[in-house]
Amino acid sequence: MSIAHHLEEVRQRIAKAAHDASRDASSVQLLAVSKTFPADDVRVAFDAGQRAFSENYVQEGIAKIAELGDLRADIEWHFIGPLQSNKTRVVAAQFDWVHSIDRLKIAERLSAQRPEGSCALSALNVCIQVNVSGEASKSGVEPADAAALAHAVAALPGLRLRGLMSIPGPADTLNAQRAPHARLRELMDALRAGGLNLDTLSMGMSADLEAAVLEGATMVRIGTAIFGARDYSH
Ligand SMILES: *Cc1c(COP(=O)(O)O)cnc(C)c1O
């Protein structure tokens, strides 16, 4: 089946979950996760109306952004993978969003390295990644440390803190999938009550997007259900 067809299926899953949650489907943004897939697949998804794409690996992402340079003004590029400090400069220069902030040092570097004075680039949108379920990846700040990090990041001039992101481990039932998403939502509610102006809950992947939408996700990150199974063999 085609990427366009898969995209339509994912849009319908989001619409149904939003309906079940008494939410407007337009309050959930679909982020296509194009990691490991070629630029040509991104172009096909773009032609089918998709505008936001995300990458996990810096080199791969930068290469794809360059290859798709003709679409740059119309695509929102999100970085969602682990970020080492020696890679922050290209990410600050090339991406529109970074979802995986889990250390102040990385945020400070991104803020300092975000190019200034270019009308094409405003503050870099960022989310803090929180480890809400003993994440398999071991990335993410502990929930107890999220508020301190969030307030420090919110004060950085080159960044605009938008919200929280998480990658819970797999779970079998809808209720088990909802639990970590509920924790992230409660954490964001607490940060907002503490004075931070946040609007983004980046949570939900191919296997658990319904659970995430039911718990208030404003951005779901979908790879497999759009592009197919990933092949890491090359
Ligand atoms: C790969 C990845 C996804 C997409 O996962 P699928 O299960 O393929 O939808 C989402 N978020 C992050 C951070 C990822 O690394």
CSV table of C-alpha atoms and ligand atoms in Angstrom, one decimal:
chain,number,residue,atom,x,y,z
A,1,MET,CA,0.0,0.0,0.0
A,2,SER,CA,1.1,3.5,-0.8
A,3,ILE,CA,2.5,6.2,1.6
A,4,ALA,CA,-0.5,8.4,0.6
A,5,HIS,CA,-2.9,5.7,1.6
A,6,HIS,CA,-1.1,5.1,4.9
A,7,LEU,CA,-1.2,8.8,5.6
A,8,GLU,CA,-4.9,8.8,5.1
A,9,GLU,CA,-5.3,5.9,7.5
A,10,VAL,CA,-3.3,7.6,10.2
A,11,ARG,CA,-5.3,10.8,9.7
A,12,GLN,CA,-8.4,8.8,10.2
A,13,ARG,CA,-7.0,7.1,13.4
A,14,ILE,CA,-6.3,10.6,14.8
A,15,ALA,CA,-9.7,11.8,13.9
A,16,LYS,CA,-11.5,8.9,15.5
A,17,ALA,CA,-9.4,9.1,18.7
A,18,ALA,CA,-10.0,12.8,18.9
A,19,HIS,CA,-13.7,12.3,18.5
A,20,ASP,CA,-13.6,9.6,21.2
A,21,ALA,CA,-11.8,12.1,23.5
A,22,SER,CA,-14.3,14.9,22.6
A,23,ARG,CA,-11.4,16.9,21.1
A,24,ASP,CA,-11.1,18.7,17.8
A,25,ALA,CA,-9.0,16.6,15.4
A,26,SER,CA,-7.2,19.8,14.4
A,27,SER,CA,-5.8,20.1,17.9
A,28,VAL,CA,-3.5,17.1,17.1
A,29,GLN,CA,-0.6,17.7,14.7
A,30,LEU,CA,0.7,14.7,12.8
A,31,LEU,CA,4.5,14.6,12.7
A,32,ALA,CA,5.8,12.1,10.1
A,33,VAL,CA,8.9,10.3,11.4
A,34,SER,CA,11.0,9.9,8.2
A,35,LYS,CA,14.2,8.4,9.8
A,36,THR,CA,15.8,5.7,7.7
A,37,PHE,CA,13.6,6.5,4.8
A,38,PRO,CA,14.9,8.3,1.7
A,39,ALA,CA,14.1,11.9,0.7
A,40,ASP,CA,12.0,10.5,-2.1
A,41,ASP,CA,9.5,9.1,0.4
A,42,VAL,CA,9.3,12.4,2.2
A,43,ARG,CA,8.5,14.0,-1.1
A,44,VAL,CA,5.7,11.5,-1.7
A,45,ALA,CA,4.3,12.3,1.7
A,46,PHE,CA,4.6,16.0,1.0
A,47,ASP,CA,2.7,15.6,-2.2
A,48,ALA,CA,0.0,13.9,-0.2
A,49,GLY,CA,-0.3,17.0,2.0
A,50,GLN,CA,2.1,16.2,4.9
A,51,ARG,CA,4.1,19.2,6.0
A,52,ALA,CA,5.9,18.3,9.3
A,53,PHE,CA,8.7,15.7,9.3
A,54,SER,CA,11.1,14.5,12.0
A,55,GLU,CA,14.5,12.9,12.1
A,56,ASN,CA,16.5,11.0,14.8
A,57,TYR,CA,20.0,11.1,13.5
A,58,VAL,CA,21.8,14.4,12.8
A,59,GLN,CA,23.8,13.5,9.7
A,60,GLU,CA,20.9,11.7,8.1
A,61,GLY,CA,18.5,14.6,8.9
A,62,ILE,CA,20.8,17.3,7.6
A,63,ALA,CA,21.4,15.3,4.3
A,64,LYS,CA,17.7,15.0,3.8
A,65,ILE,CA,16.9,18.6,4.5
A,66,ALA,CA,19.5,19.6,1.9
A,67,GLU,CA,18.2,17.1,-0.6
A,68,LEU,CA,14.7,18.6,-0.1
A,69,GLY,CA,15.9,22.2,-0.2
A,70,ASP,CA,13.3,23.2,-2.8
A,71,LEU,CA,10.6,22.3,-0.2
A,72,ARG,CA,12.4,23.9,2.8
A,73,ALA,CA,10.1,26.9,3.2
A,74,ASP,CA,7.0,24.6,3.3
A,75,ILE,CA,8.3,21.9,5.6
A,76,GLU,CA,8.6,22.0,9.3
A,77,TRP,CA,11.7,19.9,10.4
A,78,HIS,CA,11.7,18.4,13.9
A,79,PHE,CA,14.7,16.8,15.5
A,80,ILE,CA,13.5,14.0,17.9
A,81,GLY,CA,16.7,11.9,18.6
A,82,PRO,CA,19.4,11.9,21.2
A,83,LEU,CA,21.6,15.0,20.8
A,84,GLN,CA,25.4,15.1,21.6
A,85,SER,CA,26.9,18.5,22.3
A,86,ASN,CA,29.2,18.3,19.3
A,87,LYS,CA,26.2,18.2,17.0
A,88,THR,CA,24.1,21.0,18.3
A,89,ARG,CA,25.4,23.7,15.9
A,90,VAL,CA,24.0,22.1,12.7
A,91,VAL,CA,20.7,21.2,14.5
A,92,ALA,CA,20.3,24.8,15.7
A,93,ALA,CA,20.9,26.1,12.2
A,94,GLN,CA,18.8,23.6,10.3
A,95,PHE,CA,15.8,22.4,12.3
A,96,ASP,CA,12.6,24.2,13.4
A,97,TRP,CA,12.0,22.1,16.5
A,98,VAL,CA,14.0,19.9,18.9
A,99,HIS,CA,11.9,17.5,21.1
A,100,SER,CA,14.7,15.8,22.9
A,101,ILE,CA,16.1,18.3,25.4
A,102,ASP,CA,17.1,16.5,28.6
A,103,ARG,CA,20.1,18.5,29.8
A,104,LEU,CA,20.6,22.2,30.3
A,105,LYS,CA,24.0,22.1,28.6
A,106,ILE,CA,22.5,21.0,25.3
A,107,ALA,CA,19.8,23.7,25.5
A,108,GLU,CA,22.3,26.4,26.3
A,109,ARG,CA,24.4,25.4,23.2
A,110,LEU,CA,21.3,25.3,21.0
A,111,SER,CA,20.3,28.7,22.2
A,112,ALA,CA,23.7,30.3,21.7
A,113,GLN,CA,24.1,28.6,18.3
A,114,ARG,CA,20.7,29.5,16.9
A,115,PRO,CA,21.5,31.9,14.1
A,116,GLU,CA,20.3,35.5,14.7
A,117,GLY,CA,19.2,38.2,12.4
A,118,SER,CA,17.9,35.9,9.7
A,119,CYS,CA,14.2,36.6,9.0
A,120,ALA,CA,13.8,32.9,8.1
A,121,LEU,CA,14.7,31.8,11.6
A,122,SER,CA,13.0,32.7,14.7
A,123,ALA,CA,13.6,31.1,18.1
A,124,LEU,CA,14.1,27.3,18.0
A,125,ASN,CA,11.0,25.5,19.4
A,126,VAL,CA,11.9,22.9,22.0
A,127,CYS,CA,10.3,20.3,24.1
A,128,ILE,CA,11.8,18.7,27.2
A,129,GLN,CA,12.0,14.9,27.0
A,130,VAL,CA,10.8,13.3,30.2
A,131,ASN,CA,11.4,9.7,31.2
A,132,VAL,CA,7.8,8.8,32.4
A,133,SER,CA,8.1,5.1,32.3
A,134,GLY,CA,11.6,4.0,32.8
A,135,GLU,CA,12.1,4.5,29.1
A,136,ALA,CA,13.9,1.8,27.2
A,137,SER,CA,16.2,4.5,25.6
A,138,LYS,CA,17.2,5.8,29.1
A,139,SER,CA,16.9,9.3,27.6
A,140,GLY,CA,14.8,12.0,29.2
A,141,VAL,CA,14.9,13.9,32.5
A,142,GLU,CA,13.4,12.3,35.6
A,143,PRO,CA,9.9,13.8,36.3
A,144,ALA,CA,11.1,15.2,39.6
A,145,ASP,CA,13.8,17.2,37.8
A,146,ALA,CA,11.6,18.4,34.9
A,147,ALA,CA,10.4,21.7,36.5
A,148,ALA,CA,13.9,23.0,37.3
A,149,LEU,CA,15.1,22.1,33.8
A,150,ALA,CA,11.9,23.6,32.2
A,151,HIS,CA,12.3,27.0,34.0
A,152,ALA,CA,16.0,27.2,33.0
A,153,VAL,CA,15.3,26.4,29.4
A,154,ALA,CA,12.4,28.8,29.2
A,155,ALA,CA,14.8,31.6,30.2
A,156,LEU,CA,17.2,31.0,27.2
A,157,PRO,CA,16.8,33.7,24.5
A,158,GLY,CA,17.4,31.5,21.4
A,159,LEU,CA,14.8,28.9,22.4
A,160,ARG,CA,11.1,28.9,22.8
A,161,LEU,CA,10.0,26.2,25.2
A,162,ARG,CA,6.8,24.6,23.9
A,163,GLY,CA,6.2,21.6,26.1
A,164,LEU,CA,7.1,18.0,26.9
A,165,MET,CA,7.9,14.9,25.0
A,166,SER,CA,8.2,11.2,26.0
A,167,ILE,CA,8.9,7.8,24.5
A,168,PRO,CA,7.3,5.3,26.8
A,169,GLY,CA,8.2,1.6,26.4
A,170,PRO,CA,5.7,-0.6,24.6
A,171,ALA,CA,2.5,-1.7,26.4
A,172,ASP,CA,-0.2,-4.2,25.4
A,173,THR,CA,-3.5,-2.7,26.5
A,174,LEU,CA,-5.0,0.7,25.9
A,175,ASN,CA,-5.0,1.4,29.7
A,176,ALA,CA,-1.4,0.4,30.1
A,177,GLN,CA,-0.5,2.7,27.1
A,178,ARG,CA,-2.5,5.6,28.6
A,179,ALA,CA,-0.8,5.6,32.0
A,180,PRO,CA,2.6,7.1,31.0
A,181,HIS,CA,0.8,9.6,28.7
A,182,ALA,CA,-1.4,10.7,31.6
A,183,ARG,CA,1.7,11.2,33.7
A,184,LEU,CA,3.2,13.5,31.0
A,185,ARG,CA,0.0,15.5,30.8
A,186,GLU,CA,-0.2,15.9,34.6
A,187,LEU,CA,3.4,17.1,34.6
A,188,MET,CA,2.7,19.7,31.9
A,189,ASP,CA,-0.4,20.8,33.8
A,190,ALA,CA,1.8,21.3,36.9
A,191,LEU,CA,4.4,23.3,34.9
A,192,ARG,CA,1.6,25.5,33.4
A,193,ALA,CA,0.2,26.1,36.9
A,194,GLY,CA,3.7,27.1,37.9
A,195,GLY,CA,3.7,29.9,35.3
A,196,LEU,CA,5.2,28.4,32.2
A,197,ASN,CA,3.4,29.1,28.9
A,198,LEU,CA,3.4,25.6,27.3
A,199,ASP,CA,1.2,24.3,24.5
A,200,THR,CA,2.8,21.1,23.2
A,201,LEU,CA,2.5,17.5,24.4
A,202,SER,CA,4.6,15.4,22.0
A,203,MET,CA,3.6,11.8,22.7
A,204,GLY,CA,2.2,8.8,20.8
A,205,MET,CA,3.8,6.7,18.1
A,206,SER,CA,2.3,4.2,15.6
A,207,ALA,CA,1.4,1.6,18.2
A,208,ASP,CA,-0.2,4.0,20.8
A,209,LEU,CA,-1.4,7.1,19.1
A,210,GLU,CA,-5.0,6.5,20.3
A,211,ALA,CA,-3.9,6.3,23.9
A,212,ALA,CA,-1.9,9.5,23.5
A,213,VAL,CA,-4.7,11.5,21.9
A,214,LEU,CA,-7.0,10.3,24.6
A,215,GLU,CA,-4.6,11.8,27.2
A,216,GLY,CA,-4.2,15.1,25.4
A,217,ALA,CA,-1.3,14.7,22.9
A,218,THR,CA,-1.0,17.8,20.7
A,219,MET,CA,1.6,16.2,18.4
A,220,VAL,CA,1.9,12.5,17.6
A,221,ARG,CA,5.1,11.2,16.0
A,222,ILE,CA,4.3,8.5,13.5
A,223,GLY,CA,6.9,6.5,11.4
A,224,THR,CA,6.0,2.9,10.8
A,225,ALA,CA,2.3,3.4,10.1
A,226,ILE,CA,3.2,5.9,7.3
A,227,PHE,CA,6.4,4.7,5.8
A,228,GLY,CA,6.4,1.0,6.7
A,229,ALA,CA,8.8,-1.1,8.8
A,230,ARG,CA,12.3,0.3,9.1
A,231,ASP,CA,15.3,-1.5,7.8
A,232,TYR,CA,18.5,-0.8,9.8
A,233,SER,CA,20.7,-3.3,7.9
A,234,HIS,CA,22.4,-0.7,5.9
B,1,LIG,C1,11.2,6.2,15.6
B,1,LIG,C2,10.5,7.2,16.5
B,1,LIG,C3,9.1,7.4,16.4
B,1,LIG,C4,8.2,6.7,15.4
B,1,LIG,O1,8.0,5.4,15.9
B,1,LIG,P1,6.9,4.4,15.1
B,1,LIG,O2,6.6,3.4,16.0
B,1,LIG,O3,7.6,4.0,13.9
B,1,LIG,O4,5.7,5.3,14.7
B,1,LIG,C5,8.6,8.4,17.2
B,1,LIG,N1,9.3,9.0,18.1
B,1,LIG,C6,10.6,8.8,18.2
B,1,LIG,C7,11.4,9.6,19.2
B,1,LIG,C8,11.3,7.9,17.5
B,1,LIG,O5,12.6,7.7,17.6
